[in-house]
Amino acid sequence: DAGVTQSPTHLIKTRGQQVTLRCSPKSGHDTVSWYQQALGQGPQFIFQYYEEEERQRGNFPDRFSGHQFPNYSSELNVNALLLGDSALYLCASSSLGIAPLALHFGNGTRLTVT
Amino acid sequence: DQQVKQNSPSLSVQEGRISILNCDYTNSMFDYFLWYKKYPAEGPTFLISISSIKDKNEDGRFTVFLNKSAKHLSLHIVPSQPGDSAVYFCAASAEASGTSYGKLTFGQGTILTVHP
């Protein structure tokens, strides 16, 4: 049973560029959440997707957007990259109707903005 | 505004002894608390949780204590093992609000090192 998978594992982008990160949830899960973890900090909630809709959003600008597909996989898009966007981006999946807090995390995508 | 705080960046413990990791929160709406463990190059993995209707929850070597009046929780690991060396995150959620949809607010993490 595959857990949460994220791609790519590492990414280097230049300031001002755009980036797309991908996530496949654990089998049986229907909800995907994205978190940003800056160096030395805890993960910060970006947004959550359920039934292909953004259900809740954290304190992140509109440059951060996402999408959920019918197969429950998800993408995180960041436009106009800033140096401060350099971080580990974590995807977490869960089953909203059964155990919404039983988050399973992927290993993350390390984004470096130069 | 750091709503969940782990004030100890690191903790060093001898194998076999007790490890105590602490966490404070400020948001009175938080009613469910979790501890996650994270190894390098891996995502956080769930360890143990507690609802605000309880003050203690045990799972094997791990026990979480909740003091609602002090807005404080702690994770006890007894006995500590070298394999427990990792970063430990405290997280909180406001489930009773009906709007959290499983959104977690994390602390900054505590690096636990257990020496053989």
PDB file of C-alpha atoms in Angstrom:
ATOM      1  CA  ASP A   1       0.000   0.000   0.000  1.00  0.00           C
ATOM      2  CA  ALA A   2       1.736   3.135  -1.233  1.00  0.00           C
ATOM      3  CA  GLY A   3       1.739   6.048   1.129  1.00  0.00           C
ATOM      4  CA  VAL A   4       1.727   9.694   0.141  1.00  0.00           C
ATOM      5  CA  THR A   5       4.070  10.351  -2.769  1.00  0.00           C
ATOM      6  CA  GLN A   6       5.417  13.737  -3.797  1.00  0.00           C
ATOM      7  CA  SER A   7       7.343  14.856  -6.842  1.00  0.00           C
ATOM      8  CA  PRO A   8       9.878  16.130  -7.477  1.00  0.00           C
ATOM      9  CA  THR A   9      11.999  15.584  -4.359  1.00  0.00           C
ATOM     10  CA  HIS A  10      14.198  18.615  -5.034  1.00  0.00           C
ATOM     11  CA  LEU A  11      13.767  21.669  -7.201  1.00  0.00           C
ATOM     12  CA  ILE A  12      15.826  24.783  -7.874  1.00  0.00           C
ATOM     13  CA  LYS A  13      14.121  27.828  -9.372  1.00  0.00           C
ATOM     14  CA  THR A  14      14.998  31.441 -10.019  1.00  0.00           C
ATOM     15  CA  ARG A  15      13.235  34.367  -8.397  1.00  0.00           C
ATOM     16  CA  GLY A  16      10.168  35.383 -10.426  1.00  0.00           C
ATOM     17  CA  GLN A  17       9.621  31.954 -11.940  1.00  0.00           C
ATOM     18  CA  GLN A  18       6.643  29.671 -11.395  1.00  0.00           C
ATOM     19  CA  VAL A  19       6.681  26.160  -9.918  1.00  0.00           C
ATOM     20  CA  THR A  20       4.289  23.199  -9.738  1.00  0.00           C
ATOM     21  CA  LEU A  21       4.578  20.516  -7.090  1.00  0.00           C
ATOM     22  CA  ARG A  22       2.648  17.253  -7.219  1.00  0.00           C
ATOM     23  CA  CYS A  23       1.141  14.913  -4.656  1.00  0.00           C
ATOM     24  CA  SER A  24      -0.577  11.536  -4.777  1.00  0.00           C
ATOM     25  CA  PRO A  25      -2.508  10.729  -1.603  1.00  0.00           C
ATOM     26  CA  LYS A  26      -2.455   7.474   0.306  1.00  0.00           C
ATOM     27  CA  SER A  27      -4.839   4.888  -1.107  1.00  0.00           C
ATOM     28  CA  GLY A  28      -8.333   5.409   0.303  1.00  0.00           C
ATOM     29  CA  HIS A  29      -7.782   9.049   1.226  1.00  0.00           C
ATOM     30  CA  ASP A  30      -9.852  11.820  -0.329  1.00  0.00           C
ATOM     31  CA  THR A  31      -8.425  14.964   1.232  1.00  0.00           C
ATOM     32  CA  VAL A  32      -5.093  16.632   0.521  1.00  0.00           C
ATOM     33  CA  SER A  33      -3.480  19.382   2.583  1.00  0.00           C
ATOM     34  CA  TRP A  34      -0.325  21.310   1.788  1.00  0.00           C
ATOM     35  CA  TYR A  35       2.139  22.640   4.328  1.00  0.00           C
ATOM     36  CA  GLN A  36       5.246  24.811   4.029  1.00  0.00           C
ATOM     37  CA  GLN A  37       8.137  24.107   6.405  1.00  0.00           C
ATOM     38  CA  ALA A  38      10.830  26.763   6.518  1.00  0.00           C
ATOM     39  CA  LEU A  39      14.227  25.895   7.962  1.00  0.00           C
ATOM     40  CA  GLY A  40      14.060  25.526  11.743  1.00  0.00           C
ATOM     41  CA  GLN A  41      10.297  25.983  11.837  1.00  0.00           C
ATOM     42  CA  GLY A  42       7.271  23.751  12.076  1.00  0.00           C
ATOM     43  CA  PRO A  43       5.031  23.079   9.080  1.00  0.00           C
ATOM     44  CA  GLN A  44       2.600  25.894   8.247  1.00  0.00           C
ATOM     45  CA  PHE A  45      -0.800  25.155   6.723  1.00  0.00           C
ATOM     46  CA  ILE A  46      -1.209  26.486   3.182  1.00  0.00           C
ATOM     47  CA  PHE A  47      -4.573  25.043   2.087  1.00  0.00           C
ATOM     48  CA  GLN A  48      -6.669  21.916   1.900  1.00  0.00           C
ATOM     49  CA  TYR A  49      -8.549  20.291  -0.975  1.00  0.00           C
ATOM     50  CA  TYR A  50     -11.575  18.039  -0.802  1.00  0.00           C
ATOM     51  CA  GLU A  51     -13.922  17.108  -3.637  1.00  0.00           C
ATOM     52  CA  GLU A  52     -11.738  19.154  -5.993  1.00  0.00           C
ATOM     53  CA  GLU A  53     -12.416  22.344  -4.050  1.00  0.00           C
ATOM     54  CA  GLU A  54     -10.263  24.445  -1.747  1.00  0.00           C
ATOM     55  CA  ARG A  55     -11.947  24.010   1.640  1.00  0.00           C
ATOM     56  CA  GLN A  56      -9.713  26.062   3.878  1.00  0.00           C
ATOM     57  CA  ARG A  57      -6.760  28.337   3.435  1.00  0.00           C
ATOM     58  CA  GLY A  58      -3.965  29.474   5.714  1.00  0.00           C
ATOM     59  CA  ASN A  59      -2.259  32.836   5.763  1.00  0.00           C
ATOM     60  CA  PHE A  60      -0.592  32.605   2.361  1.00  0.00           C
ATOM     61  CA  PRO A  61      -0.844  35.066  -0.564  1.00  0.00           C
ATOM     62  CA  ASP A  62      -2.727  34.387  -3.779  1.00  0.00           C
ATOM     63  CA  ARG A  63       0.569  33.498  -5.456  1.00  0.00           C
ATOM     64  CA  PHE A  64      -0.024  30.105  -3.872  1.00  0.00           C
ATOM     65  CA  SER A  65      -2.759  28.155  -5.631  1.00  0.00           C
ATOM     66  CA  GLY A  66      -3.717  24.547  -5.976  1.00  0.00           C
ATOM     67  CA  HIS A  67      -5.819  21.985  -7.656  1.00  0.00           C
ATOM     68  CA  GLN A  68      -7.257  18.582  -6.870  1.00  0.00           C
ATOM     69  CA  PHE A  69      -8.042  16.083  -9.601  1.00  0.00           C
ATOM     70  CA  PRO A  70     -10.852  13.490  -9.743  1.00  0.00           C
ATOM     71  CA  ASN A  71      -8.369  10.788  -8.660  1.00  0.00           C
ATOM     72  CA  TYR A  72      -7.698  12.871  -5.499  1.00  0.00           C
ATOM     73  CA  SER A  73      -4.137  13.770  -6.502  1.00  0.00           C
ATOM     74  CA  SER A  74      -3.192  17.405  -6.092  1.00  0.00           C
ATOM     75  CA  GLU A  75      -0.894  20.130  -7.344  1.00  0.00           C
ATOM     76  CA  LEU A  76       0.522  23.159  -5.587  1.00  0.00           C
ATOM     77  CA  ASN A  77       1.438  26.106  -7.795  1.00  0.00           C
ATOM     78  CA  VAL A  78       3.517  29.063  -6.723  1.00  0.00           C
ATOM     79  CA  ASN A  79       3.819  32.091  -9.020  1.00  0.00           C
ATOM     80  CA  ALA A  80       6.351  34.927  -8.987  1.00  0.00           C
ATOM     81  CA  LEU A  81       8.716  33.051  -6.694  1.00  0.00           C
ATOM     82  CA  LEU A  82      10.465  34.956  -3.931  1.00  0.00           C
ATOM     83  CA  LEU A  83      13.633  33.989  -2.096  1.00  0.00           C
ATOM     84  CA  GLY A  84      11.476  33.506   1.004  1.00  0.00           C
ATOM     85  CA  ASP A  85       9.535  30.734  -0.719  1.00  0.00           C
ATOM     86  CA  SER A  86      12.547  28.457  -0.275  1.00  0.00           C
ATOM     87  CA  ALA A  87      11.293  25.695   2.010  1.00  0.00           C
ATOM     88  CA  LEU A  88      10.239  22.079   2.303  1.00  0.00           C
ATOM     89  CA  TYR A  89       6.717  21.644   0.943  1.00  0.00           C
ATOM     90  CA  LEU A  90       4.807  18.807   2.546  1.00  0.00           C
ATOM     91  CA  CYS A  91       1.678  17.156   1.274  1.00  0.00           C
ATOM     92  CA  ALA A  92      -0.589  15.322   3.708  1.00  0.00           C
ATOM     93  CA  SER A  93      -3.614  13.183   2.971  1.00  0.00           C
ATOM     94  CA  SER A  94      -6.490  12.021   5.110  1.00  0.00           C
ATOM     95  CA  SER A  95     -10.032  10.717   4.915  1.00  0.00           C
ATOM     96  CA  LEU A  96     -12.254  13.674   5.769  1.00  0.00           C
ATOM     97  CA  GLY A  97     -15.341  11.707   6.720  1.00  0.00           C
ATOM     98  CA  ILE A  98     -13.561   9.076   8.795  1.00  0.00           C
ATOM     99  CA  ALA A  99     -10.458  10.540  10.412  1.00  0.00           C
ATOM    100  CA  PRO A 100      -9.752  14.089   9.262  1.00  0.00           C
ATOM    101  CA  LEU A 101      -6.874  14.552  11.672  1.00  0.00           C
ATOM    102  CA  ALA A 102      -5.116  11.278  10.860  1.00  0.00           C
ATOM    103  CA  LEU A 103      -2.748  13.004   8.458  1.00  0.00           C
ATOM    104  CA  HIS A 104      -0.262  10.958   6.497  1.00  0.00           C
ATOM    105  CA  PHE A 105       2.611  13.056   5.207  1.00  0.00           C
ATOM    106  CA  GLY A 106       4.776  12.588   2.161  1.00  0.00           C
ATOM    107  CA  ASN A 107       8.540  13.096   2.301  1.00  0.00           C
ATOM    108  CA  GLY A 108       8.214  16.564   0.832  1.00  0.00           C
ATOM    109  CA  THR A 109       9.637  18.613  -2.019  1.00  0.00           C
ATOM    110  CA  ARG A 110      12.645  20.761  -1.185  1.00  0.00           C
ATOM    111  CA  LEU A 111      12.299  24.033  -3.148  1.00  0.00           C
ATOM    112  CA  THR A 112      15.273  26.360  -3.421  1.00  0.00           C
ATOM    113  CA  VAL A 113      14.746  29.805  -4.952  1.00  0.00           C
ATOM    114  CA  THR A 114      17.911  31.624  -6.071  1.00  0.00           C
TER     115      THR A 114
ATOM    116  CA  ASP B   1       1.510  35.053  16.014  1.00  0.00           C
ATOM    117  CA  GLN B   2       2.862  31.724  17.233  1.00  0.00           C
ATOM    118  CA  GLN B   3      -0.208  29.934  18.592  1.00  0.00           C
ATOM    119  CA  VAL B   4       1.691  26.731  19.390  1.00  0.00           C
ATOM    120  CA  LYS B   5       5.130  27.032  20.972  1.00  0.00           C
ATOM    121  CA  GLN B   6       7.854  24.551  21.758  1.00  0.00           C
ATOM    122  CA  ASN B   7      10.330  26.601  23.738  1.00  0.00           C
ATOM    123  CA  SER B   8      13.110  24.010  23.881  1.00  0.00           C
ATOM    124  CA  PRO B   9      14.881  23.736  20.508  1.00  0.00           C
ATOM    125  CA  SER B  10      16.743  20.631  21.647  1.00  0.00           C
ATOM    126  CA  LEU B  11      16.859  17.962  24.351  1.00  0.00           C
ATOM    127  CA  SER B  12      19.588  15.437  25.098  1.00  0.00           C
ATOM    128  CA  VAL B  13      18.816  12.294  27.122  1.00  0.00           C
ATOM    129  CA  GLN B  14      20.621   9.105  28.087  1.00  0.00           C
ATOM    130  CA  GLU B  15      19.258   5.806  26.788  1.00  0.00           C
ATOM    131  CA  GLY B  16      16.825   4.232  29.262  1.00  0.00           C
ATOM    132  CA  ARG B  17      15.948   7.526  30.935  1.00  0.00           C
ATOM    133  CA  ILE B  18      12.776   9.578  30.513  1.00  0.00           C
ATOM    134  CA  SER B  19      12.431  12.202  27.768  1.00  0.00           C
ATOM    135  CA  ILE B  20       9.976  15.027  28.435  1.00  0.00           C
ATOM    136  CA  LEU B  21       9.032  17.334  25.577  1.00  0.00           C
ATOM    137  CA  ASN B  22       6.901  20.382  26.287  1.00  0.00           C
ATOM    138  CA  CYS B  23       4.432  22.434  24.285  1.00  0.00           C
ATOM    139  CA  ASP B  24       2.357  25.546  25.072  1.00  0.00           C
ATOM    140  CA  TYR B  25      -0.577  26.975  23.155  1.00  0.00           C
ATOM    141  CA  THR B  26      -2.475  30.245  23.257  1.00  0.00           C
ATOM    142  CA  ASN B  27      -5.645  29.608  21.230  1.00  0.00           C
ATOM    143  CA  SER B  28      -8.517  28.576  23.528  1.00  0.00           C
ATOM    144  CA  MET B  29     -10.348  27.096  20.533  1.00  0.00           C
ATOM    145  CA  PHE B  30      -7.811  24.286  20.231  1.00  0.00           C
ATOM    146  CA  ASP B  31      -9.397  21.055  21.420  1.00  0.00           C
ATOM    147  CA  TYR B  32      -7.326  18.303  19.862  1.00  0.00           C
ATOM    148  CA  PHE B  33      -3.589  17.876  20.141  1.00  0.00           C
ATOM    149  CA  LEU B  34      -1.115  15.641  18.389  1.00  0.00           C
ATOM    150  CA  TRP B  35       2.574  14.795  18.460  1.00  0.00           C
ATOM    151  CA  TYR B  36       4.486  14.010  15.287  1.00  0.00           C
ATOM    152  CA  LYS B  37       8.001  12.648  14.893  1.00  0.00           C
ATOM    153  CA  LYS B  38      10.202  13.561  11.940  1.00  0.00           C
ATOM    154  CA  TYR B  39      13.411  11.922  10.753  1.00  0.00           C
ATOM    155  CA  PRO B  40      15.690  13.720   8.247  1.00  0.00           C
ATOM    156  CA  ALA B  41      14.550  13.446   4.627  1.00  0.00           C
ATOM    157  CA  GLU B  42      11.195  12.007   5.698  1.00  0.00           C
ATOM    158  CA  GLY B  43       7.782  13.508   6.316  1.00  0.00           C
ATOM    159  CA  PRO B  44       6.348  13.785   9.841  1.00  0.00           C
ATOM    160  CA  THR B  45       4.754  10.616  11.189  1.00  0.00           C
ATOM    161  CA  PHE B  46       1.927  10.563  13.712  1.00  0.00           C
ATOM    162  CA  LEU B  47       2.904   9.482  17.220  1.00  0.00           C
ATOM    163  CA  ILE B  48       0.079  10.060  19.684  1.00  0.00           C
ATOM    164  CA  SER B  49      -2.879  12.388  20.211  1.00  0.00           C
ATOM    165  CA  ILE B  50      -5.192  13.637  22.932  1.00  0.00           C
ATOM    166  CA  SER B  51      -8.615  15.235  23.000  1.00  0.00           C
ATOM    167  CA  SER B  52      -9.322  18.143  25.332  1.00  0.00           C
ATOM    168  CA  ILE B  53     -11.852  16.013  27.237  1.00  0.00           C
ATOM    169  CA  LYS B  54      -8.936  13.943  28.557  1.00  0.00           C
ATOM    170  CA  ASP B  55      -5.845  14.849  30.541  1.00  0.00           C
ATOM    171  CA  LYS B  56      -3.727  11.812  29.702  1.00  0.00           C
ATOM    172  CA  ASN B  57      -3.306   9.329  26.889  1.00  0.00           C
ATOM    173  CA  GLU B  58      -0.864   6.421  26.769  1.00  0.00           C
ATOM    174  CA  ASP B  59       0.463   4.313  23.935  1.00  0.00           C
ATOM    175  CA  GLY B  60       3.277   1.983  24.877  1.00  0.00           C
ATOM    176  CA  ARG B  61       6.342   3.998  25.825  1.00  0.00           C
ATOM    177  CA  PHE B  62       4.623   7.269  24.906  1.00  0.00           C
ATOM    178  CA  THR B  63       2.312   9.277  27.176  1.00  0.00           C
ATOM    179  CA  VAL B  64       0.841  12.692  26.480  1.00  0.00           C
ATOM    180  CA  PHE B  65      -0.399  14.906  29.313  1.00  0.00           C
ATOM    181  CA  LEU B  66      -2.730  17.873  28.800  1.00  0.00           C
ATOM    182  CA  ASN B  67      -3.205  20.726  31.278  1.00  0.00           C
ATOM    183  CA  LYS B  68      -5.999  22.845  29.808  1.00  0.00           C
ATOM    184  CA  SER B  69      -5.933  25.520  32.483  1.00  0.00           C
ATOM    185  CA  ALA B  70      -2.242  26.130  31.812  1.00  0.00           C
ATOM    186  CA  LYS B  71      -2.644  25.577  28.053  1.00  0.00           C
ATOM    187  CA  HIS B  72       0.260  23.173  28.244  1.00  0.00           C
ATOM    188  CA  LEU B  73       0.917  19.662  27.042  1.00  0.00           C
ATOM    189  CA  SER B  74       3.880  17.353  27.355  1.00  0.00           C
ATOM    190  CA  LEU B  75       5.081  14.131  25.778  1.00  0.00           C
ATOM    191  CA  HIS B  76       6.845  11.586  27.968  1.00  0.00           C
ATOM    192  CA  ILE B  77       8.941   8.823  26.440  1.00  0.00           C
ATOM    193  CA  VAL B  78       9.925   6.041  28.839  1.00  0.00           C
ATOM    194  CA  PRO B  79      12.377   4.426  28.440  1.00  0.00           C
ATOM    195  CA  SER B  80      14.087   6.493  25.771  1.00  0.00           C
ATOM    196  CA  GLN B  81      15.881   4.628  22.986  1.00  0.00           C
ATOM    197  CA  PRO B  82      18.501   5.818  20.469  1.00  0.00           C
ATOM    198  CA  GLY B  83      15.953   5.203  17.681  1.00  0.00           C
ATOM    199  CA  ASP B  84      13.771   7.888  19.256  1.00  0.00           C
ATOM    200  CA  SER B  85      16.294  10.526  18.154  1.00  0.00           C
ATOM    201  CA  ALA B  86      14.325  12.796  15.816  1.00  0.00           C
ATOM    202  CA  VAL B  87      12.533  16.138  15.652  1.00  0.00           C
ATOM    203  CA  TYR B  88       9.270  16.143  17.601  1.00  0.00           C
ATOM    204  CA  PHE B  89       6.445  18.483  16.639  1.00  0.00           C
ATOM    205  CA  CYS B  90       3.458  19.383  18.738  1.00  0.00           C
ATOM    206  CA  ALA B  91       0.315  20.240  16.729  1.00  0.00           C
ATOM    207  CA  ALA B  92      -3.161  21.485  17.577  1.00  0.00           C
ATOM    208  CA  SER B  93      -6.557  21.675  15.916  1.00  0.00           C
ATOM    209  CA  ALA B  94      -9.882  23.379  16.649  1.00  0.00           C
ATOM    210  CA  GLU B  95     -12.187  20.505  15.719  1.00  0.00           C
ATOM    211  CA  ALA B  96     -15.231  21.646  17.666  1.00  0.00           C
ATOM    212  CA  SER B  97     -15.348  24.813  15.591  1.00  0.00           C
ATOM    213  CA  GLY B  98     -16.590  22.657  12.743  1.00  0.00           C
ATOM    214  CA  THR B  99     -14.509  24.556  10.251  1.00  0.00           C
ATOM    215  CA  SER B 100     -11.003  23.288  10.738  1.00  0.00           C
ATOM    216  CA  TYR B 101     -11.360  20.348   8.324  1.00  0.00           C
ATOM    217  CA  GLY B 102      -8.297  18.839   9.905  1.00  0.00           C
ATOM    218  CA  LYS B 103      -6.107  21.934   9.690  1.00  0.00           C
ATOM    219  CA  LEU B 104      -3.177  21.584  12.083  1.00  0.00           C
ATOM    220  CA  THR B 105      -1.148  24.355  13.690  1.00  0.00           C
ATOM    221  CA  PHE B 106       2.375  23.152  14.466  1.00  0.00           C
ATOM    222  CA  GLY B 107       5.019  24.215  16.952  1.00  0.00           C
ATOM    223  CA  GLN B 108       8.617  24.855  15.891  1.00  0.00           C
ATOM    224  CA  GLY B 109       9.809  21.413  16.912  1.00  0.00           C
ATOM    225  CA  THR B 110      12.262  20.000  19.470  1.00  0.00           C
ATOM    226  CA  ILE B 111      15.302  17.985  18.417  1.00  0.00           C
ATOM    227  CA  LEU B 112      15.586  14.949  20.704  1.00  0.00           C
ATOM    228  CA  THR B 113      18.913  13.142  20.906  1.00  0.00           C
ATOM    229  CA  VAL B 114      19.085   9.902  22.867  1.00  0.00           C
ATOM    230  CA  HIS B 115      22.648   8.830  23.656  1.00  0.00           C
ATOM    231  CA  PRO B 116      23.511   5.123  24.007  1.00  0.00           C
TER     232      PRO B 116
END
